[in-house]
Amino acid sequence: MLAFDRQGEGAPLLLLHGTNSSREVWDPIITQLSAHCEVIRVDLPAHGLSPPTSFTPPAFALDLSEFLAELGLHRPAVLGHSVGGWTALELAKLGQVSSVLALAPAGLWRRRSPLLTDIGLSASWRLGRLLGPSIVEKSLARPLGRRAGLGWISAQAQELPRQLALQSARAAIASKHFPEHFRQTRKLRFTDGHLIPATVAIRVIWGERDHVAPANRSRSMSELPGHARSETWPECGHMIMWDQMAQTIQAALETVHVQSSPPLALPD
């Protein structure tokens, strides 16, 4: 069983995080989402507290199919970020979901994972492991440190809550299976999106200032079905759900076909 938590009532919404992350990445928006629907947050295989049963998005999707069956969840809506977005698209191919909201999904590169993206991910993980939690957390304690350490993934890094930055760093440093996940995943790309039924809504959102998934190398829509929608949000880096929290919540509720009323209130 994959590590997970669930809260709220109503239509189900599955949340899938990205590489070197965990389900805690959704902390800033979980309360608002669970006020309108049932939210299931999962640690992907080889991440967080989940065992290393698989290492790539296509394999993650197979594990998640079993997970959904175990929980008795039938075709939930899915919100996925980065590798989680790719995994959500794989689940759609398998007929396991009703709709997908993919934030800066990985796997839509033109040929293979861009070299600069690979270097950035690998270097960031290795540096974090080398420095260790205490040094990294000390550097992220101040806004300028968060801008320096997280500015390559978030356009609003200096404004992130301290606790969120620390959680993110801890999850990345603790991600001991990253080398194998990275080795296997960087050779793949998302394909055969035409197998996704037209009845499954696909919405893809990119960040205008995303340095991890740059527009010229990581945003090919050629493998997605013709009915997929794509848009770019301003003032967003790779961590779209951090940089535009209210918009992300609203988009997620639209994906699960739930309306937010009264207006959304975000944490300080």
PDB file of C-alpha atoms in Angstrom, residues 130-261:
ATOM      1  CA  LEU A 130      26.230  16.820   0.508  1.00  0.00           C
ATOM      2  CA  LEU A 131      25.351  19.798   2.696  1.00  0.00           C
ATOM      3  CA  GLY A 132      22.892  17.889   4.855  1.00  0.00           C
ATOM      4  CA  PRO A 133      19.569  18.932   6.399  1.00  0.00           C
ATOM      5  CA  SER A 134      20.923  21.307   9.058  1.00  0.00           C
ATOM      6  CA  ILE A 135      22.874  23.523   6.653  1.00  0.00           C
ATOM      7  CA  VAL A 136      20.152  23.521   4.002  1.00  0.00           C
ATOM      8  CA  GLU A 137      17.427  24.334   6.531  1.00  0.00           C
ATOM      9  CA  LYS A 138      19.479  27.146   8.014  1.00  0.00           C
ATOM     10  CA  SER A 139      19.941  28.684   4.570  1.00  0.00           C
ATOM     11  CA  LEU A 140      16.179  28.486   3.880  1.00  0.00           C
ATOM     12  CA  ALA A 141      15.201  30.103   7.177  1.00  0.00           C
ATOM     13  CA  ARG A 142      15.347  33.606   5.667  1.00  0.00           C
ATOM     14  CA  PRO A 143      13.557  34.995   2.598  1.00  0.00           C
ATOM     15  CA  LEU A 144      16.830  35.720   0.773  1.00  0.00           C
ATOM     16  CA  GLY A 145      17.960  32.167   1.413  1.00  0.00           C
ATOM     17  CA  ARG A 146      14.694  30.810   0.020  1.00  0.00           C
ATOM     18  CA  ARG A 147      15.108  32.970  -3.061  1.00  0.00           C
ATOM     19  CA  ALA A 148      18.650  31.687  -3.586  1.00  0.00           C
ATOM     20  CA  GLY A 149      17.837  28.045  -2.851  1.00  0.00           C
ATOM     21  CA  LEU A 150      14.384  27.711  -4.419  1.00  0.00           C
ATOM     22  CA  GLY A 151      14.354  30.488  -6.989  1.00  0.00           C
ATOM     23  CA  TRP A 152      15.004  28.056  -9.825  1.00  0.00           C
ATOM     24  CA  ILE A 153      11.705  26.244  -9.135  1.00  0.00           C
ATOM     25  CA  SER A 154       9.492  29.035  -7.764  1.00  0.00           C
ATOM     26  CA  ALA A 155       8.940  32.554  -9.074  1.00  0.00           C
ATOM     27  CA  GLN A 156       7.793  33.583  -5.566  1.00  0.00           C
ATOM     28  CA  ALA A 157      10.462  31.721  -3.583  1.00  0.00           C
ATOM     29  CA  GLN A 158      11.261  34.539  -1.170  1.00  0.00           C
ATOM     30  CA  GLU A 159       7.591  34.758  -0.174  1.00  0.00           C
ATOM     31  CA  LEU A 160       7.131  31.056   0.554  1.00  0.00           C
ATOM     32  CA  PRO A 161       6.299  30.134   4.168  1.00  0.00           C
ATOM     33  CA  ARG A 162       9.415  28.995   5.995  1.00  0.00           C
ATOM     34  CA  GLN A 163       7.871  25.675   7.009  1.00  0.00           C
ATOM     35  CA  LEU A 164       6.907  24.851   3.432  1.00  0.00           C
ATOM     36  CA  ALA A 165      10.459  25.504   2.230  1.00  0.00           C
ATOM     37  CA  LEU A 166      11.877  23.307   4.990  1.00  0.00           C
ATOM     38  CA  GLN A 167       9.454  20.461   4.214  1.00  0.00           C
ATOM     39  CA  SER A 168      10.399  20.631   0.556  1.00  0.00           C
ATOM     40  CA  ALA A 169      14.113  20.488   1.344  1.00  0.00           C
ATOM     41  CA  ARG A 170      13.701  17.575   3.769  1.00  0.00           C
ATOM     42  CA  ALA A 171      11.723  15.559   1.221  1.00  0.00           C
ATOM     43  CA  ALA A 172      14.347  16.131  -1.477  1.00  0.00           C
ATOM     44  CA  ILE A 173      17.288  15.264   0.763  1.00  0.00           C
ATOM     45  CA  ALA A 174      15.529  12.124   2.043  1.00  0.00           C
ATOM     46  CA  SER A 175      14.765  10.951  -1.515  1.00  0.00           C
ATOM     47  CA  LYS A 176      17.414   8.227  -1.569  1.00  0.00           C
ATOM     48  CA  HIS A 177      15.917   6.467  -4.595  1.00  0.00           C
ATOM     49  CA  PHE A 178      16.297   9.535  -6.833  1.00  0.00           C
ATOM     50  CA  PRO A 179      19.299   8.158  -8.801  1.00  0.00           C
ATOM     51  CA  GLU A 180      17.349   5.090  -9.969  1.00  0.00           C
ATOM     52  CA  HIS A 181      14.161   7.073 -10.618  1.00  0.00           C
ATOM     53  CA  PHE A 182      16.199   9.642 -12.554  1.00  0.00           C
ATOM     54  CA  ARG A 183      18.156   7.006 -14.525  1.00  0.00           C
ATOM     55  CA  GLN A 184      15.029   5.234 -15.709  1.00  0.00           C
ATOM     56  CA  THR A 185      12.696   8.194 -16.209  1.00  0.00           C
ATOM     57  CA  ARG A 186      14.992  10.512 -18.192  1.00  0.00           C
ATOM     58  CA  LYS A 187      15.101   7.947 -21.023  1.00  0.00           C
ATOM     59  CA  LEU A 188      11.324   8.008 -21.465  1.00  0.00           C
ATOM     60  CA  ARG A 189       8.682  10.444 -22.665  1.00  0.00           C
ATOM     61  CA  PHE A 190       4.887  10.505 -22.655  1.00  0.00           C
ATOM     62  CA  THR A 191       3.460   8.833 -25.763  1.00  0.00           C
ATOM     63  CA  ASP A 192       0.185   7.533 -27.207  1.00  0.00           C
ATOM     64  CA  GLY A 193      -1.994  10.216 -25.683  1.00  0.00           C
ATOM     65  CA  HIS A 194      -4.521   9.502 -28.443  1.00  0.00           C
ATOM     66  CA  LEU A 195      -5.564   6.532 -26.304  1.00  0.00           C
ATOM     67  CA  ILE A 196      -7.095   8.932 -23.771  1.00  0.00           C
ATOM     68  CA  PRO A 197     -10.865   8.988 -24.357  1.00  0.00           C
ATOM     69  CA  ALA A 198     -12.416  12.272 -25.449  1.00  0.00           C
ATOM     70  CA  THR A 199     -14.675  12.059 -22.378  1.00  0.00           C
ATOM     71  CA  VAL A 200     -11.639  12.563 -20.080  1.00  0.00           C
ATOM     72  CA  ALA A 201     -10.936  16.287 -19.789  1.00  0.00           C
ATOM     73  CA  ILE A 202      -7.222  17.144 -20.004  1.00  0.00           C
ATOM     74  CA  ARG A 203      -6.001  20.567 -18.878  1.00  0.00           C
ATOM     75  CA  VAL A 204      -2.285  21.391 -18.902  1.00  0.00           C
ATOM     76  CA  ILE A 205      -0.921  24.495 -17.190  1.00  0.00           C
ATOM     77  CA  TRP A 206       2.595  25.880 -17.570  1.00  0.00           C
ATOM     78  CA  GLY A 207       4.436  28.577 -15.655  1.00  0.00           C
ATOM     79  CA  GLU A 208       5.658  31.530 -17.683  1.00  0.00           C
ATOM     80  CA  ARG A 209       8.911  31.590 -15.676  1.00  0.00           C
ATOM     81  CA  ASP A 210       9.481  27.836 -15.440  1.00  0.00           C
ATOM     82  CA  HIS A 211      13.214  27.038 -15.668  1.00  0.00           C
ATOM     83  CA  VAL A 212      12.715  23.301 -15.092  1.00  0.00           C
ATOM     84  CA  ALA A 213      10.319  22.754 -18.004  1.00  0.00           C
ATOM     85  CA  PRO A 214      11.356  25.459 -20.510  1.00  0.00           C
ATOM     86  CA  ALA A 215       8.927  26.277 -23.291  1.00  0.00           C
ATOM     87  CA  ASN A 216      11.302  25.485 -26.168  1.00  0.00           C
ATOM     88  CA  ARG A 217      12.159  21.955 -25.026  1.00  0.00           C
ATOM     89  CA  SER A 218       9.581  20.596 -22.575  1.00  0.00           C
ATOM     90  CA  ARG A 219       6.123  21.560 -23.768  1.00  0.00           C
ATOM     91  CA  SER A 220       5.381  19.486 -26.833  1.00  0.00           C
ATOM     92  CA  MET A 221       1.649  18.814 -27.131  1.00  0.00           C
ATOM     93  CA  SER A 222       2.031  16.428 -30.075  1.00  0.00           C
ATOM     94  CA  GLU A 223       1.455  13.288 -28.001  1.00  0.00           C
ATOM     95  CA  LEU A 224      -1.589  14.622 -26.160  1.00  0.00           C
ATOM     96  CA  PRO A 225      -5.125  14.043 -27.463  1.00  0.00           C
ATOM     97  CA  GLY A 226      -6.646  16.728 -29.630  1.00  0.00           C
ATOM     98  CA  HIS A 227      -9.125  17.769 -26.949  1.00  0.00           C
ATOM     99  CA  ALA A 228      -6.381  18.627 -24.414  1.00  0.00           C
ATOM    100  CA  ARG A 229      -6.293  22.267 -23.294  1.00  0.00           C
ATOM    101  CA  SER A 230      -3.030  24.099 -22.651  1.00  0.00           C
ATOM    102  CA  GLU A 231      -2.398  27.477 -21.046  1.00  0.00           C
ATOM    103  CA  THR A 232       0.434  29.469 -19.509  1.00  0.00           C
ATOM    104  CA  TRP A 233       0.124  31.392 -16.262  1.00  0.00           C
ATOM    105  CA  PRO A 234       2.174  34.548 -15.635  1.00  0.00           C
ATOM    106  CA  GLU A 235       4.395  35.016 -12.578  1.00  0.00           C
ATOM    107  CA  CYS A 236       4.758  31.249 -12.152  1.00  0.00           C
ATOM    108  CA  GLY A 237       7.807  29.039 -12.015  1.00  0.00           C
ATOM    109  CA  HIS A 238       7.758  25.257 -11.969  1.00  0.00           C
ATOM    110  CA  MET A 239       5.921  25.117  -8.625  1.00  0.00           C
ATOM    111  CA  ILE A 240       2.690  26.514  -9.993  1.00  0.00           C
ATOM    112  CA  MET A 241       0.633  25.463  -6.959  1.00  0.00           C
ATOM    113  CA  TRP A 242       2.917  27.574  -4.741  1.00  0.00           C
ATOM    114  CA  ASP A 243       3.186  30.608  -7.001  1.00  0.00           C
ATOM    115  CA  GLN A 244      -0.532  30.866  -7.817  1.00  0.00           C
ATOM    116  CA  MET A 245      -2.354  29.143  -4.956  1.00  0.00           C
ATOM    117  CA  ALA A 246      -5.821  30.599  -5.429  1.00  0.00           C
ATOM    118  CA  GLN A 247      -5.803  29.955  -9.174  1.00  0.00           C
ATOM    119  CA  THR A 248      -4.598  26.398  -8.635  1.00  0.00           C
ATOM    120  CA  ILE A 249      -7.348  25.688  -6.112  1.00  0.00           C
ATOM    121  CA  GLN A 250      -9.996  27.055  -8.452  1.00  0.00           C
ATOM    122  CA  ALA A 251      -8.638  25.060 -11.387  1.00  0.00           C
ATOM    123  CA  ALA A 252      -8.566  21.890  -9.263  1.00  0.00           C
ATOM    124  CA  LEU A 253     -12.178  22.356  -8.176  1.00  0.00           C
ATOM    125  CA  GLU A 254     -13.196  22.907 -11.784  1.00  0.00           C
ATOM    126  CA  THR A 255     -11.424  19.657 -12.648  1.00  0.00           C
ATOM    127  CA  VAL A 256     -13.466  17.778 -10.048  1.00  0.00           C
ATOM    128  CA  HIS A 257     -16.576  19.745 -11.094  1.00  0.00           C
ATOM    129  CA  VAL A 258     -17.035  21.452  -7.743  1.00  0.00           C
ATOM    130  CA  GLN A 259     -17.723  25.140  -7.329  1.00  0.00           C
ATOM    131  CA  SER A 260     -16.115  27.120  -4.508  1.00  0.00           C
ATOM    132  CA  SER A 261     -18.580  29.172  -2.508  1.00  0.00           C
TER     133      SER A 261
END
